Coordinates of C-alpha atoms and ligand atoms in Angstrom, one line a residue:
X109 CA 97.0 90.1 -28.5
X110 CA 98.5 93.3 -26.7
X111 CA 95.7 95.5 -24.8
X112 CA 97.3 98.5 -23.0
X113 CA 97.7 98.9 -19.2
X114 CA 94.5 101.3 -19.3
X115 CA 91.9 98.8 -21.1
X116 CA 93.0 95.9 -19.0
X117 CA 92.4 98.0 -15.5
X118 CA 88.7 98.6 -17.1
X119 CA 88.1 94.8 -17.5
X120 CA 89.6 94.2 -14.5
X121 CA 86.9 96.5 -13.0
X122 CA 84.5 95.7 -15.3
X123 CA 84.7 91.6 -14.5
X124 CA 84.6 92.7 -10.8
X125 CA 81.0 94.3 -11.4
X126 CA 79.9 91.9 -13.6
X127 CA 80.4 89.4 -10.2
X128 CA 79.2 91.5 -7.6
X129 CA 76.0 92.3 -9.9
X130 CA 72.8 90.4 -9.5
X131 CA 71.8 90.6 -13.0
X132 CA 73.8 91.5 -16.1
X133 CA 72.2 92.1 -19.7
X134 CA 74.2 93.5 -23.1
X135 CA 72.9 95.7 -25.6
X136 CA 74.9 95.3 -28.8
X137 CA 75.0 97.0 -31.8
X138 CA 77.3 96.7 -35.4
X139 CA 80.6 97.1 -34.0
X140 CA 80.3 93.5 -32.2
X141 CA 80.4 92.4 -36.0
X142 CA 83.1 94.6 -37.4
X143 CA 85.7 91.9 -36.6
X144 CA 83.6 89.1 -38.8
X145 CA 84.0 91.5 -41.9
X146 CA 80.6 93.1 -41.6
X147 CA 80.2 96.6 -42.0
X148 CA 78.8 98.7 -39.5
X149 CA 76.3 101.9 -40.4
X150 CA 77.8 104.8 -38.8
X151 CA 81.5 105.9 -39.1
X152 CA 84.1 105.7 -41.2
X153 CA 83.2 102.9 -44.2
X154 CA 79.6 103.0 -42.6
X155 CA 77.1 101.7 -45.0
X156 CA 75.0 105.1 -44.0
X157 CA 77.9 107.0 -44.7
X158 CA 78.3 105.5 -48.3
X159 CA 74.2 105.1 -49.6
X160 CA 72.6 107.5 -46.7
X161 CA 70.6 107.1 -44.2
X162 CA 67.3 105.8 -45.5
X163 CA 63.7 107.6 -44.5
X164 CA 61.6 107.0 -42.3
X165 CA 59.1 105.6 -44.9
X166 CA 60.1 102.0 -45.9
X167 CA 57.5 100.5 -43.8
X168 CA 55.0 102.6 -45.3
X169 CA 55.8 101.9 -48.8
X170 CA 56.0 97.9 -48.0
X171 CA 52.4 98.3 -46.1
X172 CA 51.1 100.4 -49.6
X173 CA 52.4 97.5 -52.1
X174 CA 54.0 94.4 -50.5
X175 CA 54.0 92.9 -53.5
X176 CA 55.9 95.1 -55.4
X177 CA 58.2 95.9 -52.1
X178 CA 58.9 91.9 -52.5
X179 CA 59.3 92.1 -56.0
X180 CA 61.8 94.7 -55.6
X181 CA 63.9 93.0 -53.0
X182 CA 64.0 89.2 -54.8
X183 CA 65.3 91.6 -57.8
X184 CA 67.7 94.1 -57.0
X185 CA 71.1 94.1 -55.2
X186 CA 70.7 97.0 -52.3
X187 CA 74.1 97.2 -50.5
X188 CA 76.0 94.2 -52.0
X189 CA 78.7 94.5 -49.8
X190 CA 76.3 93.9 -46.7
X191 CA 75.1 90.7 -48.3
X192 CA 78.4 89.2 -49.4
X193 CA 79.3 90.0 -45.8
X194 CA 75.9 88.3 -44.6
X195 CA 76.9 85.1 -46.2
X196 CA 80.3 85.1 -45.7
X197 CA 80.7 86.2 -42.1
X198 CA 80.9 83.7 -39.0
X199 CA 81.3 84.6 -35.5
X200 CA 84.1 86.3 -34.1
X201 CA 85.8 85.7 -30.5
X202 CA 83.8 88.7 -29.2
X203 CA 80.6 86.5 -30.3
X204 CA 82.1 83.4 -28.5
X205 CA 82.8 84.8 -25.4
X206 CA 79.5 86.5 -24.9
X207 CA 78.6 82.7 -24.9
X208 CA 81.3 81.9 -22.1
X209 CA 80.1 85.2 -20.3
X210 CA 76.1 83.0 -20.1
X211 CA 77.7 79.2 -19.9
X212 CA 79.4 80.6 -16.6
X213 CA 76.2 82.2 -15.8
X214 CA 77.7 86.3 -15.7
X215 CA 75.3 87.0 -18.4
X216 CA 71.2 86.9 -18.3
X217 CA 70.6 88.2 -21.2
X218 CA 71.7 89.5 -24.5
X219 CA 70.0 92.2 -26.9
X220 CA 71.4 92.4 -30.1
X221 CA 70.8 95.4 -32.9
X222 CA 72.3 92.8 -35.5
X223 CA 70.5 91.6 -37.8
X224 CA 73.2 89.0 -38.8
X225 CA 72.6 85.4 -36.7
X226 CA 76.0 85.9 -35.8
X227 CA 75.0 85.6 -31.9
X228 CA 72.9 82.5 -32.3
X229 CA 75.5 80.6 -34.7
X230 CA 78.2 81.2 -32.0
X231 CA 75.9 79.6 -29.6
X232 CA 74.1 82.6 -27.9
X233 CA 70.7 81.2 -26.1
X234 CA 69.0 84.0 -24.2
X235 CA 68.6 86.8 -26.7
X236 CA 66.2 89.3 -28.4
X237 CA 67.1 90.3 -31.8
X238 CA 65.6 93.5 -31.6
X239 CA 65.8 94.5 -35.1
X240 CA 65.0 91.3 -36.4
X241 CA 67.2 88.2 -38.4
X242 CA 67.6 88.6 -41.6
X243 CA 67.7 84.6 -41.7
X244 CA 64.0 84.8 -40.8
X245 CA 60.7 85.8 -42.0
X246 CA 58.1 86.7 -40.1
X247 CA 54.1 87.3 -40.2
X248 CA 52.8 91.2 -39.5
X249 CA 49.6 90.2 -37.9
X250 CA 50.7 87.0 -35.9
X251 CA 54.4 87.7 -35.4
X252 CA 55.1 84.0 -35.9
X253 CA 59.0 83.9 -37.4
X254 CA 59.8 81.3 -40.4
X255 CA 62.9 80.2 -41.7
X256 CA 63.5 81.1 -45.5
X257 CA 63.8 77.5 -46.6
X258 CA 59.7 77.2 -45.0
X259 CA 58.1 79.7 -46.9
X260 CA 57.4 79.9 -50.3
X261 CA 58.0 82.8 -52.9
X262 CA 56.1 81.3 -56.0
X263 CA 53.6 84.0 -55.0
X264 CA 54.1 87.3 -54.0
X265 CA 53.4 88.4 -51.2
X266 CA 53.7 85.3 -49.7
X267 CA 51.0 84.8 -46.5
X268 CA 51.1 82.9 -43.0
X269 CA 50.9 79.5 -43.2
X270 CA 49.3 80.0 -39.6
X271 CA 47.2 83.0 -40.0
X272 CA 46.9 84.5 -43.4
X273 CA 48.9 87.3 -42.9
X274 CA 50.6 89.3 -44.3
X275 CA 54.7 88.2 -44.5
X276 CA 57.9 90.2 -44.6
X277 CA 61.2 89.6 -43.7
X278 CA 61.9 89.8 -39.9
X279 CA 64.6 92.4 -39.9
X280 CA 62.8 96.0 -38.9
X281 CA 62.4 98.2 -41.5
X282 CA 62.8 101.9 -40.7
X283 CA 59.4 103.5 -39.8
X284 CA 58.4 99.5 -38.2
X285 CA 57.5 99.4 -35.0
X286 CA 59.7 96.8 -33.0
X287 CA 57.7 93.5 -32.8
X288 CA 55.5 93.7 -29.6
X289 CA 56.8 90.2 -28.5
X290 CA 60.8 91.3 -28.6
X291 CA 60.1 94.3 -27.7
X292 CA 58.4 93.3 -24.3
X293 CA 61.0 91.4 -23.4
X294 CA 63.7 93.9 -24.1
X295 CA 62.4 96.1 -22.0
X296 CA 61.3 93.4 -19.0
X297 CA 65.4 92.4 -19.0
X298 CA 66.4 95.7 -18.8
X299 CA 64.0 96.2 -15.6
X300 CA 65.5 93.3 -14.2
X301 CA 69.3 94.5 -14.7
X302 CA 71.4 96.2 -12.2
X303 CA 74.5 95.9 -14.6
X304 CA 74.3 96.4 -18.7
X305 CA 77.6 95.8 -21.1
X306 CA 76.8 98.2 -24.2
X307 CA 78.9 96.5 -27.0
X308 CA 80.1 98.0 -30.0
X309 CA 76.6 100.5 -30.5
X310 CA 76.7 104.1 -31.3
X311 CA 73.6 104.0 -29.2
X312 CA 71.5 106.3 -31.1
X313 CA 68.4 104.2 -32.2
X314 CA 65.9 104.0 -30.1
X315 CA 64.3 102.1 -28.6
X316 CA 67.3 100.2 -27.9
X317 CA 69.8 102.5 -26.8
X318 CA 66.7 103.6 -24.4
X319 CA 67.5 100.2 -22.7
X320 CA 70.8 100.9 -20.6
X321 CA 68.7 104.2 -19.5
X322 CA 66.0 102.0 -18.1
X323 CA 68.2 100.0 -16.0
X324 CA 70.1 102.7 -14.8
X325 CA 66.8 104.7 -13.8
X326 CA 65.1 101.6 -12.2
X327 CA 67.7 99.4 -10.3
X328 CA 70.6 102.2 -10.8
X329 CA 72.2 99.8 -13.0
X330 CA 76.1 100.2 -13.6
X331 CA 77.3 100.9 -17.5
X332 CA 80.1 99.3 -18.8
X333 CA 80.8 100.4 -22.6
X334 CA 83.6 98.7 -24.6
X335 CA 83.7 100.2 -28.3
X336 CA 87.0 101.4 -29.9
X337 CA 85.1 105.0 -30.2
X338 CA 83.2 107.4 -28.0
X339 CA 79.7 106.5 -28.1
X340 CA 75.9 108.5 -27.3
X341 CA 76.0 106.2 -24.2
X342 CA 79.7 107.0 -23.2
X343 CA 79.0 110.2 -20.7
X344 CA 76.6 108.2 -18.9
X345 CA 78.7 104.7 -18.3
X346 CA 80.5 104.3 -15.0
X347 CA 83.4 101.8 -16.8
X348 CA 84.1 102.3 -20.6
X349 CA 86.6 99.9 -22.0
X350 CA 88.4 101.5 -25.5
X351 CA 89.1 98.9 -27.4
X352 CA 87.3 96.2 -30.4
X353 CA 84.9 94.0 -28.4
X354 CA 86.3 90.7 -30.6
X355 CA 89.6 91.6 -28.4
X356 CA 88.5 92.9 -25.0
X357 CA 85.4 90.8 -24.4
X358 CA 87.2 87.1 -24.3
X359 CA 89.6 89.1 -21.8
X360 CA 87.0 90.4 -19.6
X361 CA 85.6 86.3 -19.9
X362 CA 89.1 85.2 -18.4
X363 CA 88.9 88.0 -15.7
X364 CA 85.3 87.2 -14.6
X365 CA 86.3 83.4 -14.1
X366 CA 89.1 84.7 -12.1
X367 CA 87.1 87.3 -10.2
X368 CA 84.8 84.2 -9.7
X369 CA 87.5 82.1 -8.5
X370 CA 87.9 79.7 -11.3
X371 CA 90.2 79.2 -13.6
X372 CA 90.8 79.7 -17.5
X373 CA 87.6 79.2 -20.3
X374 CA 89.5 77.4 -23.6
X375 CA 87.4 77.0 -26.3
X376 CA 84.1 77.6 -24.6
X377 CA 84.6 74.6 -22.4
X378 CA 85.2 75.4 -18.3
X379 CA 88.4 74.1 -17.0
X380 CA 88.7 74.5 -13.4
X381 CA 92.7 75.1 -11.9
Ligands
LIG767 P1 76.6 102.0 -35.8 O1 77.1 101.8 -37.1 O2 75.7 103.2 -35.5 O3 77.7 102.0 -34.7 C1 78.7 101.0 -34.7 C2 79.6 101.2 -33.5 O4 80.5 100.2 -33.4 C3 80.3 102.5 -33.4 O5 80.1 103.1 -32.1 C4 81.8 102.1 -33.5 O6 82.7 102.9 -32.8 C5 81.8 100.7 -33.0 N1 82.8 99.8 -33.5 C6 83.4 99.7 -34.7 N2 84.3 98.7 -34.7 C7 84.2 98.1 -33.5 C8 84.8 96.9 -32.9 N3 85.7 96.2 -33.6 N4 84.5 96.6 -31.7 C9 83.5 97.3 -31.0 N5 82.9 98.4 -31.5 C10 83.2 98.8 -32.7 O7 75.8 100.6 -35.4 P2 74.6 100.4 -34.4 O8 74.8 101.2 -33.1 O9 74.4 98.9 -34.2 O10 69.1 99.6 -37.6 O11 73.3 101.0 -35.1 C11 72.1 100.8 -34.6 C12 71.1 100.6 -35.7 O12 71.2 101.6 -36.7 C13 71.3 99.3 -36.5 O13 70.7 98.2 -35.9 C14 70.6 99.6 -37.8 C15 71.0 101.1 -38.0 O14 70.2 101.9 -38.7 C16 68.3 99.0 -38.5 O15 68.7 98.6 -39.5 C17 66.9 99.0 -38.1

């Protein structure tokens, strides 16, 4: 894999920030994906581009009838292509070396926009899904989170096993408030940041793309972006890396180890030279 002279300066740079900093977080959004076949929202083949961007009501109409909202979504195919993705996809080299980046300890803390577990099956540890898993479900009222396979769907809508509540799937709906207990700590990591990778996000949904603004306003956090495309986020970042995060990021992992003063990560297992 060929990066040009320009990209490999950034991560060069990049990797030397990510040392000197005392805590480094990443936001990332669909882009981190795109290299694992699924697609993202915004941009060309975006799934908002193809079906539209839905309201702003889809919490509301699951609050008004959650038993026809569930009936709905055990019935009907929305987006196929995001599903067949869903079940196909497995984590890229972008996914794997955001593991590397917190086995080596450069990385705190990861928020991920995804919805897809990609981050967890590749081995990711500290992380808020902010918009939820859709591999989970979770309660409204106690915010408990069940696998699929715990819960079942004989009657609809299915309740907490813990609490009686009411249950829907854990990824946020438009019009949902983020869940109090990922939000919290999204925005507890991002005060503790003084360096923030943005990764593959057009960083136009708040709260998240809020986050790199936090850390930049509290602890004057440095913004690294890598994304192939100019982003909300770009005017702001102090390093931006142009190119896919599946190709740059397990670059930037061999420069940190070397601006570290280790040698080369193979297959997620440290090697020292
Ligand atoms: P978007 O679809 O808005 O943006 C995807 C970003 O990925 C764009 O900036 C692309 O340039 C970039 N990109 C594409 N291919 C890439 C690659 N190989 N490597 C790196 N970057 C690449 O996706 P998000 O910013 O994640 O919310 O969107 C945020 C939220 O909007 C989603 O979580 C979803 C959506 O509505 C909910 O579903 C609640």
């Amino acid at each position: 894999m060929t990066l040009p002279d320009s990209v490999r300066a950034a991560l060069e740079d990049a990797a030397q920030t990510i040392v000197e900093a005392t805590y480094v977080t990443a936001l990332a959004g669909a882009g981190m994906s795109a290299e694992s076949g699924i697609p993202t929202f915004r941009g060309p083949g975006g799934l908002w581009k193809k079906y539209g961007e839905p309201d702003n009501l889809g919490y509301q109409r699951f609050l008004k009838d959650p038993q026809q909202w569930w009936e709905e979504r055990l019935s009907e195919n929305q987006m196929p292509e995001m599903r067949e993705a869903l079940e196909k996809a497995e984590p890229n080299p972008g996914h794997y070396a955001l593991v590397d980046l917190e086995r080596i300890g450069a990385l705190r803390h990861l928020v991920t926009q995804n919805v897809d577990n990609l981050h967890r099956a590749a081995g990711s540890e500290s992380i808020s899904e902010i918009h939820g898993n859709h591999t989970l479900i979770r309660c409204i009222k106690c915010v408990r989170r069940f696998r699929r396979d715990e819960i079942s769907l004989d009657k609809l809508p299915p309740e907490c096993p813990t609490c009686d509540g009411l249950l829907k799937t854990d990824t946020v709906m438009f019009g949902e408030p983020i869940p109090p207990d990922v939000l919290r700590r999204c925005q507890e990591e991002a005060a503790l940041s003084d360096c923030v990778l943005i990764l593959g996000t057009s960083a136009i949904v708040y709260p998240a793309a809020a986050l790199p603004e936090v850390a930049r306003r509290l602890n004057g956090a440095t913004l690294i972006e890598i994304n192939p495309n100019e982003t909300a986020l770009t005017e702001v970042c102090d390093i931006v890396v142009r190119a896919p995060t599946g190709e740059a990021l397990p670059e930037l992992v061999t420069a940190v180890r070397r601006a570290q003063g280790h040698g080369e990560v193979s297959g997620g297992i440290l090697e020292a030279t």
